[in-house]
XYZ file of C-alpha atoms in Angstrom:
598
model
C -265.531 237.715 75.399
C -265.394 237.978 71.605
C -268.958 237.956 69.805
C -270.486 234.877 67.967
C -268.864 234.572 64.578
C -270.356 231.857 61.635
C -266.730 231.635 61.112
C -265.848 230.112 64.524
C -267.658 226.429 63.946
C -266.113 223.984 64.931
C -267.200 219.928 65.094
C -267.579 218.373 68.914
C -267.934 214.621 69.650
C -269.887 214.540 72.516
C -269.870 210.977 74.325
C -272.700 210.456 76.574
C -272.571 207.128 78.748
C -276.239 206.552 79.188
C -277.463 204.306 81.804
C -281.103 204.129 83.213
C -281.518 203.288 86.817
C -285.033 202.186 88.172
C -284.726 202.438 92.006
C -287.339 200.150 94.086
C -287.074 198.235 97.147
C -288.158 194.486 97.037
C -290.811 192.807 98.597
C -290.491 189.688 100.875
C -292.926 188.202 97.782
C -289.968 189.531 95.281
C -292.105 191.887 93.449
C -290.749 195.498 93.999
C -292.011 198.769 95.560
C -293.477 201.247 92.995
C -291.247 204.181 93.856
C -290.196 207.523 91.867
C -288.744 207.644 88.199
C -285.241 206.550 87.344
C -282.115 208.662 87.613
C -280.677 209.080 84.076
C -277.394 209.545 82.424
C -277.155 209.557 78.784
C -275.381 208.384 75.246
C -273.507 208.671 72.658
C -273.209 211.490 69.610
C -271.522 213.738 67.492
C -271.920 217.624 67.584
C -271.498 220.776 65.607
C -270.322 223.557 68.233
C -270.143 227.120 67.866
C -266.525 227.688 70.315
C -266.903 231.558 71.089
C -263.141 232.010 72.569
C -262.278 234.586 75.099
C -259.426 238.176 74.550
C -256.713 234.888 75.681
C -258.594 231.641 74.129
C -258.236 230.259 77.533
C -262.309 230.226 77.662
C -265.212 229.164 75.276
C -268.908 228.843 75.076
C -270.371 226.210 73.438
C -273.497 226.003 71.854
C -274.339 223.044 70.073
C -276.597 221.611 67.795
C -276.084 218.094 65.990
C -275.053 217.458 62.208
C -277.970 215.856 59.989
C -278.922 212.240 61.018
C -277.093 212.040 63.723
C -279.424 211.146 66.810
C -280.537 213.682 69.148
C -280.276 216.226 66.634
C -281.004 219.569 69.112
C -282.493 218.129 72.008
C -278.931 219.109 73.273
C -280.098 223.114 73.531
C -283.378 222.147 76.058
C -281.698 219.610 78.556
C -279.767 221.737 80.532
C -282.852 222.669 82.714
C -282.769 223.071 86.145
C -283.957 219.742 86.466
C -280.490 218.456 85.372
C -278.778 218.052 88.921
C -275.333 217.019 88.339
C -272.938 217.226 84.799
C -269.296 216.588 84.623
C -266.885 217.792 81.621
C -264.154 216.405 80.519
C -261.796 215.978 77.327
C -259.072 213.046 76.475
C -256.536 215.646 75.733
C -257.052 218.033 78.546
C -258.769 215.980 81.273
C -261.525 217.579 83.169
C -262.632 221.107 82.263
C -264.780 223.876 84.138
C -268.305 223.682 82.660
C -270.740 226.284 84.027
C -274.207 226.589 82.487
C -275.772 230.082 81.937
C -278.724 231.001 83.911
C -281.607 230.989 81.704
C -280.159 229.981 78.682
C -279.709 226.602 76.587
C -275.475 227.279 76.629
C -272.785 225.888 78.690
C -269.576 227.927 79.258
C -266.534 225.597 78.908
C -263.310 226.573 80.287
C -260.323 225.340 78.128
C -256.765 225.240 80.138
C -254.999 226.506 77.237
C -255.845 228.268 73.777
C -257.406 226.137 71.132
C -257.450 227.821 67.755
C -260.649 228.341 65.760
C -261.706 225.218 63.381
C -259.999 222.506 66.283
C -262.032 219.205 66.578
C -262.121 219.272 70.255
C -263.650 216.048 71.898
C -265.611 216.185 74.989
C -267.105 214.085 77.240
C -269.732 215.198 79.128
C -271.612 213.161 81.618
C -275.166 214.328 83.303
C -278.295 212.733 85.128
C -280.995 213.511 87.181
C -284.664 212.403 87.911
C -286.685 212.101 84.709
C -290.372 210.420 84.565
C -291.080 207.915 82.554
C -293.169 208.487 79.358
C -297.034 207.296 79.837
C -298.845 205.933 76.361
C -302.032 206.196 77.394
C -302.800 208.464 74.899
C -301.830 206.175 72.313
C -304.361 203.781 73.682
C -306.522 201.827 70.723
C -309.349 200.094 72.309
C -310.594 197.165 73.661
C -312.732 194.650 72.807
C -316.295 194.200 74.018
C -315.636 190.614 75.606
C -314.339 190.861 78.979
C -312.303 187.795 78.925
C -310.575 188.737 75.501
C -309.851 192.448 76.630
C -307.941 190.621 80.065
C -306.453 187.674 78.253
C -306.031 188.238 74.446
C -304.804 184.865 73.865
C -307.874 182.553 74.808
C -305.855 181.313 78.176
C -306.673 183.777 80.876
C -305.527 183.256 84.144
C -307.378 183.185 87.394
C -305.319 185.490 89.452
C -304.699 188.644 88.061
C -303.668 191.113 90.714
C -305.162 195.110 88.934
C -302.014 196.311 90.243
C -299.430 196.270 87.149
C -295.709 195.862 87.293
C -293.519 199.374 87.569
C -292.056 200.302 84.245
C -290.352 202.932 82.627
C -290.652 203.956 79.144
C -288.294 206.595 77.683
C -289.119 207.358 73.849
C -289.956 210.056 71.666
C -292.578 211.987 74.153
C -289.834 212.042 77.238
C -287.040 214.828 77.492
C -284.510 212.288 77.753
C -281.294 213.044 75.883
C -281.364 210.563 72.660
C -285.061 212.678 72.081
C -284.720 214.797 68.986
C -286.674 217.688 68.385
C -286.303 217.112 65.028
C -286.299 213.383 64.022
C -283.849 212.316 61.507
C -282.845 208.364 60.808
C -279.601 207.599 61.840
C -277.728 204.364 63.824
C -277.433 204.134 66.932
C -276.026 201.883 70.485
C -277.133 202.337 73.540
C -275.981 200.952 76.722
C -278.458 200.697 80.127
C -277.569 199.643 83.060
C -280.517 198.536 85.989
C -280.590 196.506 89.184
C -280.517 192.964 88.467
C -284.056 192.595 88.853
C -284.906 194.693 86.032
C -284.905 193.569 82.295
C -284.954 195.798 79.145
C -286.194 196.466 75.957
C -285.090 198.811 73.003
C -284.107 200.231 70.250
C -281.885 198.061 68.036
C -279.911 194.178 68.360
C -279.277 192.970 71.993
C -275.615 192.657 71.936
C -274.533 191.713 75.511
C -275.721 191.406 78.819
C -273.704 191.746 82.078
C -273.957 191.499 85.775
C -271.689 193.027 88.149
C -271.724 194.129 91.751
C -274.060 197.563 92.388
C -273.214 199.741 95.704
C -276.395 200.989 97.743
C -277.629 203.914 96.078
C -278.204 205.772 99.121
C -274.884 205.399 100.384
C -276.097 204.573 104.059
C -276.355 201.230 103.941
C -273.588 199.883 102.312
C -275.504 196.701 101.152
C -273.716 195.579 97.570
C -276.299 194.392 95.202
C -275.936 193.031 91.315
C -276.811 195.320 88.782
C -277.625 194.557 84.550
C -275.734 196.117 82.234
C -277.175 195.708 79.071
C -275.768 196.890 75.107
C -278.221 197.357 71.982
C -276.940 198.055 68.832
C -279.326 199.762 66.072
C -277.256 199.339 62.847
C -280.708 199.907 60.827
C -281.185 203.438 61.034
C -283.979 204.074 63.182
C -286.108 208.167 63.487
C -285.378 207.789 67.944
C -284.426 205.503 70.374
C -286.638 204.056 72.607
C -286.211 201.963 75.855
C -288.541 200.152 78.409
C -287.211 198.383 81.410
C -289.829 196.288 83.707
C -289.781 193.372 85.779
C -290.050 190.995 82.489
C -289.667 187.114 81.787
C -289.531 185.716 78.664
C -292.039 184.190 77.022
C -290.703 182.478 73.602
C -288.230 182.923 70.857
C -288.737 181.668 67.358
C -287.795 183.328 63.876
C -290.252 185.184 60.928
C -289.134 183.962 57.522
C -289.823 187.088 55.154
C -289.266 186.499 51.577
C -287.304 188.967 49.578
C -288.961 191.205 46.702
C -287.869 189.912 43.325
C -285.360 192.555 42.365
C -287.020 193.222 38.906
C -290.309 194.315 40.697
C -289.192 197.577 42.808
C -286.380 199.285 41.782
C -284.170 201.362 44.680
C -283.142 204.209 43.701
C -279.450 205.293 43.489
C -277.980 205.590 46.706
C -281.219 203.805 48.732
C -280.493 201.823 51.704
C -279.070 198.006 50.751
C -282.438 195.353 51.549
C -283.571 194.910 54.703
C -283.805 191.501 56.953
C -285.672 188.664 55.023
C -285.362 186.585 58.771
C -286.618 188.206 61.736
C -285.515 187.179 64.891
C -289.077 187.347 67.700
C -288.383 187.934 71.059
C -291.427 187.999 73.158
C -291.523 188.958 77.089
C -294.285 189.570 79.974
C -294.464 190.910 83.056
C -294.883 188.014 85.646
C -298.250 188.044 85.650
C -299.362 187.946 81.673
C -296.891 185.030 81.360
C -298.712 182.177 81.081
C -301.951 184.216 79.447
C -299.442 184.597 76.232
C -297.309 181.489 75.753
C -298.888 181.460 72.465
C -297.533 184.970 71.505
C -293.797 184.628 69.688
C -295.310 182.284 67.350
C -298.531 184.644 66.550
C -296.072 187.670 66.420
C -293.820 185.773 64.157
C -297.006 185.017 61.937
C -297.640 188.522 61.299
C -294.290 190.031 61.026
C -294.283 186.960 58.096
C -297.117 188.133 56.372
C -297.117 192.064 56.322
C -293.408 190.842 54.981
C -294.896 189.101 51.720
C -297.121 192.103 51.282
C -294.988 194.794 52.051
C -291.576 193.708 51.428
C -288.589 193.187 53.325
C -288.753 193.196 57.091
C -287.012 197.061 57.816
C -284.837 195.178 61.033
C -283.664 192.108 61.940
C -285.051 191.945 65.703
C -288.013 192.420 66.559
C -289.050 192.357 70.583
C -292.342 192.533 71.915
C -293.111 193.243 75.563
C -296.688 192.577 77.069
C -297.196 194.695 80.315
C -300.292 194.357 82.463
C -302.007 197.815 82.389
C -305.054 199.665 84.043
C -305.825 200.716 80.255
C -305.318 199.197 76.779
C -302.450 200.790 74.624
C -299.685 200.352 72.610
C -296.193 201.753 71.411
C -294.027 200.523 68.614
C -290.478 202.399 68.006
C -287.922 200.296 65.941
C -287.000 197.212 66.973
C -289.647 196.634 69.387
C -293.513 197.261 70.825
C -295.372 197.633 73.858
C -298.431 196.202 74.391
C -300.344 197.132 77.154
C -303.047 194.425 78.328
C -305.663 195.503 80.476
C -305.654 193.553 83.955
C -309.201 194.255 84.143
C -312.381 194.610 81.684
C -312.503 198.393 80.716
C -315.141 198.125 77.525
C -317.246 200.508 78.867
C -315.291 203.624 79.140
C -313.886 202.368 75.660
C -317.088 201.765 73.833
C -317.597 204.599 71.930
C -314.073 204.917 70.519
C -313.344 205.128 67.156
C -310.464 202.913 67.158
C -312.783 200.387 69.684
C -312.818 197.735 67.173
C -314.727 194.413 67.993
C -314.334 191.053 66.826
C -310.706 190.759 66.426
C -309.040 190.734 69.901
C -305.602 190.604 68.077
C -305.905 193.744 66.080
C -304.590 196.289 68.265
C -301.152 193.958 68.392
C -301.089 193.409 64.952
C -301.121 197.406 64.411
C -298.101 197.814 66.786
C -296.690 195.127 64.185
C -297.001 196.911 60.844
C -295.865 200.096 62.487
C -292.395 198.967 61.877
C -293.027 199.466 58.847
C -295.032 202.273 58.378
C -293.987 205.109 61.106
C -290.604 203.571 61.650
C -288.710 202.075 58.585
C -290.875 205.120 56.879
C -291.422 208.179 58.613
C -293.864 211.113 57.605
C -292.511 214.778 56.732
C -294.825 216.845 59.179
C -297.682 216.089 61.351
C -299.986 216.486 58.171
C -298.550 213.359 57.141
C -299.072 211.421 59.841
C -302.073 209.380 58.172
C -299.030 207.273 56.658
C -298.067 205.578 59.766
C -301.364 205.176 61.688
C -303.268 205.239 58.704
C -301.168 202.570 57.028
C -300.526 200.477 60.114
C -304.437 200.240 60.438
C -304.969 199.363 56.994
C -302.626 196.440 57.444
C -304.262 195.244 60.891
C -307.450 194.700 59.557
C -306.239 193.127 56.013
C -303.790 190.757 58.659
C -307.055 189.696 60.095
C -308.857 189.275 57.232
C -305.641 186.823 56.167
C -305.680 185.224 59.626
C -309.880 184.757 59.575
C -311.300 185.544 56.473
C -312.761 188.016 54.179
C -316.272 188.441 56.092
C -314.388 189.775 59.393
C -311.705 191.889 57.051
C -315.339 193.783 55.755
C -316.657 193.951 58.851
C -313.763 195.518 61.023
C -313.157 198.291 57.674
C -317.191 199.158 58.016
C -316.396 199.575 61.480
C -313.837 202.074 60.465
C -315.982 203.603 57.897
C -318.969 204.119 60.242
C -316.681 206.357 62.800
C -315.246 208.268 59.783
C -318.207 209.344 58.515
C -319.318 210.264 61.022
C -316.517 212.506 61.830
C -315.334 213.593 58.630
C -316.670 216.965 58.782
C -314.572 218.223 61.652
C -311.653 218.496 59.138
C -309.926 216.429 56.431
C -307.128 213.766 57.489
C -304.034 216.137 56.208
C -304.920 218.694 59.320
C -303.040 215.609 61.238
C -302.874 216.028 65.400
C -305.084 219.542 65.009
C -307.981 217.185 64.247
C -310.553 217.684 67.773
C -308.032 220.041 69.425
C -310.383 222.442 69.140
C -313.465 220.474 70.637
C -310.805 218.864 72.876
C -311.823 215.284 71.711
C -309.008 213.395 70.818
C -311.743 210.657 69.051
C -311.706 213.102 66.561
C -308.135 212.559 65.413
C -308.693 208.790 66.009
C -311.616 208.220 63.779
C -309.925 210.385 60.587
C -306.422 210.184 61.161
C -306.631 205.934 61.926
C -309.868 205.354 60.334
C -310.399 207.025 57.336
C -306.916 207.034 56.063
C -307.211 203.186 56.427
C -310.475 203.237 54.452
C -308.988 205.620 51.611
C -306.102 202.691 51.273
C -308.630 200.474 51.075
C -310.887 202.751 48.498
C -307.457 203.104 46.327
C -306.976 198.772 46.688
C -310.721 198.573 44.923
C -309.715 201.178 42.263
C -306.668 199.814 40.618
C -306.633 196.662 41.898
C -304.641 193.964 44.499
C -302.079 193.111 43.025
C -301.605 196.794 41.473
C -302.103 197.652 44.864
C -299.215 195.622 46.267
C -296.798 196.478 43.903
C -297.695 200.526 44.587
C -296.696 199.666 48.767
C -293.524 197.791 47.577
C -292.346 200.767 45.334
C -293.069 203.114 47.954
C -291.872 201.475 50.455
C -288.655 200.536 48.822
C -287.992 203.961 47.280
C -288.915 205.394 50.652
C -287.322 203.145 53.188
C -285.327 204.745 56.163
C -286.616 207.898 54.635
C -289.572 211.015 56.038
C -292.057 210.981 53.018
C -295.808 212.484 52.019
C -299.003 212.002 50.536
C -297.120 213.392 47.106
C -294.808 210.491 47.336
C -297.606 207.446 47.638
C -299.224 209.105 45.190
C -296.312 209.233 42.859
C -295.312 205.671 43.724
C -299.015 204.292 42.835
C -298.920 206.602 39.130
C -295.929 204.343 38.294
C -297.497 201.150 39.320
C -300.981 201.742 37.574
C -300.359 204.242 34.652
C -303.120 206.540 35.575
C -303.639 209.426 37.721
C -304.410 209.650 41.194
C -304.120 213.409 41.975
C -307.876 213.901 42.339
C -307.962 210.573 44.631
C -306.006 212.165 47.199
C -306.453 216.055 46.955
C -310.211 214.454 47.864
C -309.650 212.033 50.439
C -306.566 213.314 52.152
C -307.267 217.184 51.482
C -310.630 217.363 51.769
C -313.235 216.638 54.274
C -316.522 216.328 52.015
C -318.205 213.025 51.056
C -319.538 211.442 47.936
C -323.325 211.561 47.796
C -325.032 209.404 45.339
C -328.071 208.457 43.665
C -328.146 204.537 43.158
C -331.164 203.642 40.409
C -331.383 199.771 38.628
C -333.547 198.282 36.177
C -333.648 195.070 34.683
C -332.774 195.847 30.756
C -334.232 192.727 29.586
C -334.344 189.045 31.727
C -330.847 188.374 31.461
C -329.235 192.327 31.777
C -329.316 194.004 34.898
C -328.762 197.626 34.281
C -327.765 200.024 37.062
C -326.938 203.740 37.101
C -324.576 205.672 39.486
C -325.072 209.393 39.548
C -322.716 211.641 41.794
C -324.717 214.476 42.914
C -321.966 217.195 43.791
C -318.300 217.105 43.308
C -316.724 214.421 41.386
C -314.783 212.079 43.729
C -312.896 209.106 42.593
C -314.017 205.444 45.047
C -314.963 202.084 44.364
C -318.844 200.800 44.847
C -319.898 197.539 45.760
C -322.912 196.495 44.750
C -324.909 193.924 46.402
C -327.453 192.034 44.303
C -329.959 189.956 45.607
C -331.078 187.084 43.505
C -334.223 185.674 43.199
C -333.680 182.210 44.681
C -331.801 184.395 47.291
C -328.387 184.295 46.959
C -326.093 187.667 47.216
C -323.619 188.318 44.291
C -320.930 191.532 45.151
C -320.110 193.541 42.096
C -317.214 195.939 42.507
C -318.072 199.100 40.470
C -314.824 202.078 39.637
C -316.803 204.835 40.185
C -314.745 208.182 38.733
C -316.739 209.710 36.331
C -319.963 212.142 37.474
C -322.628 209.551 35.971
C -321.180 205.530 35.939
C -323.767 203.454 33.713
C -323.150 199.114 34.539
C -324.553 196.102 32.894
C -324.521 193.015 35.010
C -325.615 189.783 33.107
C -327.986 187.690 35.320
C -329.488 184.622 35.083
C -333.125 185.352 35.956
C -334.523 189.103 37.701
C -332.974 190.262 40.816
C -335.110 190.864 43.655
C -332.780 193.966 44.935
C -329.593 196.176 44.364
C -327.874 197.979 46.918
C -325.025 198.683 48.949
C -325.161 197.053 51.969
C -321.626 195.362 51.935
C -319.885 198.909 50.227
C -317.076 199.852 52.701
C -316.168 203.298 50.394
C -316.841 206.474 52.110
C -320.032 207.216 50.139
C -323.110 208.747 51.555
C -325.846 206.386 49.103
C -329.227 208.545 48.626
């Protein structure tokens, strides 16, 4: 056997047929048996392969590794387990071949019939499956709301017979050692094909292309009963970071279509070489397990309202399908890959062991789904470099939740659900600033931790940097970012960079503070009336010089309450505030900046 040599490379298109196979015995009701995981076989992808011939070239290992953005970049090295039970190899020009794996070791030894010179594009075909458990996102959970009814039936309809029992399902994303998982994320197209018994449906990554029945032998083999299995084909042709599937008993809900209206092409410039604009229509696919079906008829059309409106705020919708799947769960949570979301509805009240969460957010039963929303945007269209720059997907997608329901309810409930947010994060903040990412409570072992920083403050610093330059500066720094940035990892250097163009000013401070660090503005708030018609009021920073916006709230004299936004960046901030008559008070009572007020 000849030693590895760089100069023995050679390119390997690997083709995968990947089909998912949820095995459960029906009921006489026609609800199925909760039973193990799937089987799985997998997809579809092209490799770089080191070929180490033998003295004759007759023999070769292989070890391989994927180019750049091609899915499932090296996932490839840490499959062949001993979980994996069966794998067949096999080549268009020489048929099957001898694969063996090495004990102990990520390589499989591939035995060519006949010498294949160094630098030869070989093709293979390898096929592999075994038993692999589904991914649980219960550790993505967000909350629930305080009112029972809401946290069982979202929607306003609930239904009276709810069985706590919820419908098998099997999620395989970017937490399950399935083989379109890559260790290292990159954004690339993608199909898959899955194929399920007939009572199954499916969900996933990318445009549902077809859908087939066709006859399905016994899986056992004993019985010889022939039974209908569903082939279906998604095609991601927006390049997504992994593919995701979940199959579950489903039915469908509603269809309908999100109009998003395209970004004048004056106002964000791509830059050379970007991806062409995404979908300005959206086709909404909403299903539900059998049980949540008539609790969200009113779903696709909400869905379709939000995916609308984080459109004419953001910019162009990143895909042109969107699918949403409600499952009935023993605990709230969600997941959102491209091209679709999970949410996970509760089939019984759970506030209690929720109430102290950070992320527990009352008063807006719909928030949680409208965070699984924006996520295709932020997390999926963008991703982040590293986990310390995670706080631009869950950071982001919680900003947008709460400004969605703000749009959808009003400004007073938009305050209330960031003060919410700022109350946990102040709480928390000095366990670590938001740029330490999933490390945040690892140590303590409280995951809240991460939650209330990583969700929560990030969402309030987005909101801090809205009050500083403005809304509609505001807007137009998201656009450019998320144009310039779209289909692309980025960090907090390149929101910051995207906001300096927008606003002419600089914003290093802002985020070295609020993303870096974990300290908090203190304060000292004085006022005095400078004559009967001048309010004057002084803010004095009493440590470090952060940059935030202050809201003042003054109190009239016939009793009415008057908000003055104050851009606080300089140690000592003197206002004048023309009144009609002498104020009974001045405070901050409505300020949602992360400011400790002495």
């Amino acid at each position: 056997m000849l030693k590895m040599s760089r100069s023995s490379i050679a390119r390997v298109a690997a083709i995968f047929p990947c089909t998912h196979r949820p095995i459960g015995s029906p009921r006489a009701d026609g609800t199925t048996a909760r039973t193990r995981p799937p089987p799985t076989t997998c997809s579809t992808t092209t490799w770089t392969c080191v070929l180490i011939p033998n003295a004759s070239g007759s023999a070769a290992r292989v070890r391989c590794a994927s180019r750049r953005g091609v899915m499932a970049s090296r996932h490839f090295r840490s499959s062949w387990q001993s979980r994996w039970r069966s794998h067949r190899f096999s080549s268009p020009v020489f048929g099957k071949v001898l694969g063996l794996r090495v004990s102990g070791q990520s390589n499989v030894l591939i035995s060519l019939p006949q010498s294949v010179p160094r630098d030869t594009e070989v093709v293979l075909e390898i096929n592999y499956s075994s038993k692999l458990p589904a991914q649980s996102i219960d550790r993505e959970a967000l909350g629930v709301t305080a009112d029972p009814q809401q946290a069982t039936d979202p929607l306003g309809s609930l239904s009276q017979d709810r069985p706590s029992l919820p419908e098998p399902r099997y999620l395989y994303s970017n937490r399950v050692y399935w083989y379109p998982q890559a260790s290292i994320t990159d954004f690339a197209t993608a199909s898959l094909r899955l194929t399920m018994p007939a009572q199954y449906q499916a969900v996933a990554s990318g445009s549902l292309i077809s859908s087939t029945m066709s006859p399905m032998a016994d899986p056992t083999g004993r019985s010889g009963e022939v039974r209908s299995e569903r082939t279906v084909r998604f095609m991601a042709d927006r390049s997504v970071r992994y593919l995701s599937c979940l199959i579950s008993r489903f039915l469908s809900v509603g269809r309908t279509q999100a109009r998003v209206p395209a970004l004048a092409p004056s106002m964000v410039a791509a830059p050379p070489g970007a991806p062409p604009a995404a979908a300005t229509s959206v086709n909404v696919d909403v299903v539900a397990t059998p049980r949540l079906l008539r609790a969200n008829r009113a779903l696709p059309d909400r869905t379709a309202q939000m995916v609308e409106f984080f459109g004419s705020v953001i910019g162009e919708a990143p895909y042109p399908d969107f699918s949403l799947a409600a499952l009935d769960s023993e605990l709230p949570s969600g997941h959102s890959p491209a091209y679709f979301a999970v949410w996970n509805q509760p089939t019984l009240p759970t506030t209690l062991s929720w109430r102290g969460d950070p992320v527990s957010l009352n008063g807006y039963p719909l928030f949680f789904l409208a965070h699984e929303v924006a996520h295709q945007w932020w997390g999926q269209a963008i991703g982040w470099n590293n986990y310390h720059e995670q706080w631009l997907s869950e950071g982001l997608a919680q900003y947008f939740a709460a400004v969605y329901a703000g749009h959808d309810r009003g400004p007073d409930l938009e305050r209330a659900l960031f003060m919410q947010m700022r109350d946990s994060a102040m709480d928390l903040s000095r366990h670590g600033p938001v740029h330490m990412g999933y490390r945040l409570g690892h140590v303590e072992g409280d995951s809240r931790i991460f939650r209330g920083l990583v969700y929560n403050k990030s969402a309030v610093v987005m909101l801090m940097l809205r009050g500083l330059v403005g809304p509609e500066a505001f807007n137009r720094g998201i656009q450019r970012f998320c144009r310039t940035h779209r289909f692309q990892k980025a960090g907090t250097d390149d929101v910051r960079n995207a906001f300096e163009a927008e606003t002419s000013r600089p914003l290093g401070r802002f985020f070295d503070k609020w993303i870096h660090g974990f300290l908090l503005p203190q304060v000292r708030l004085t006022w005095r009336m400078a004559d009967s018609t001048h309010l004057a009021v002084k803010v004095e920073q009493l440590g470090e010089t952060f940059d935030f916006p202050l809201t003042l709230t003054i109190q009239h004299a016939d009793g009415r309450l008057e908000l003055i936004p104050v851009a606080v960046t300089e140690p000592v901030v003197d206002v004048v505030v023309p009144v009609p008559a002498p104020v009974r008070r001045v405070d901050t009572r409505n300020d949602t900046s992360l400011v400790v007020v002495k």
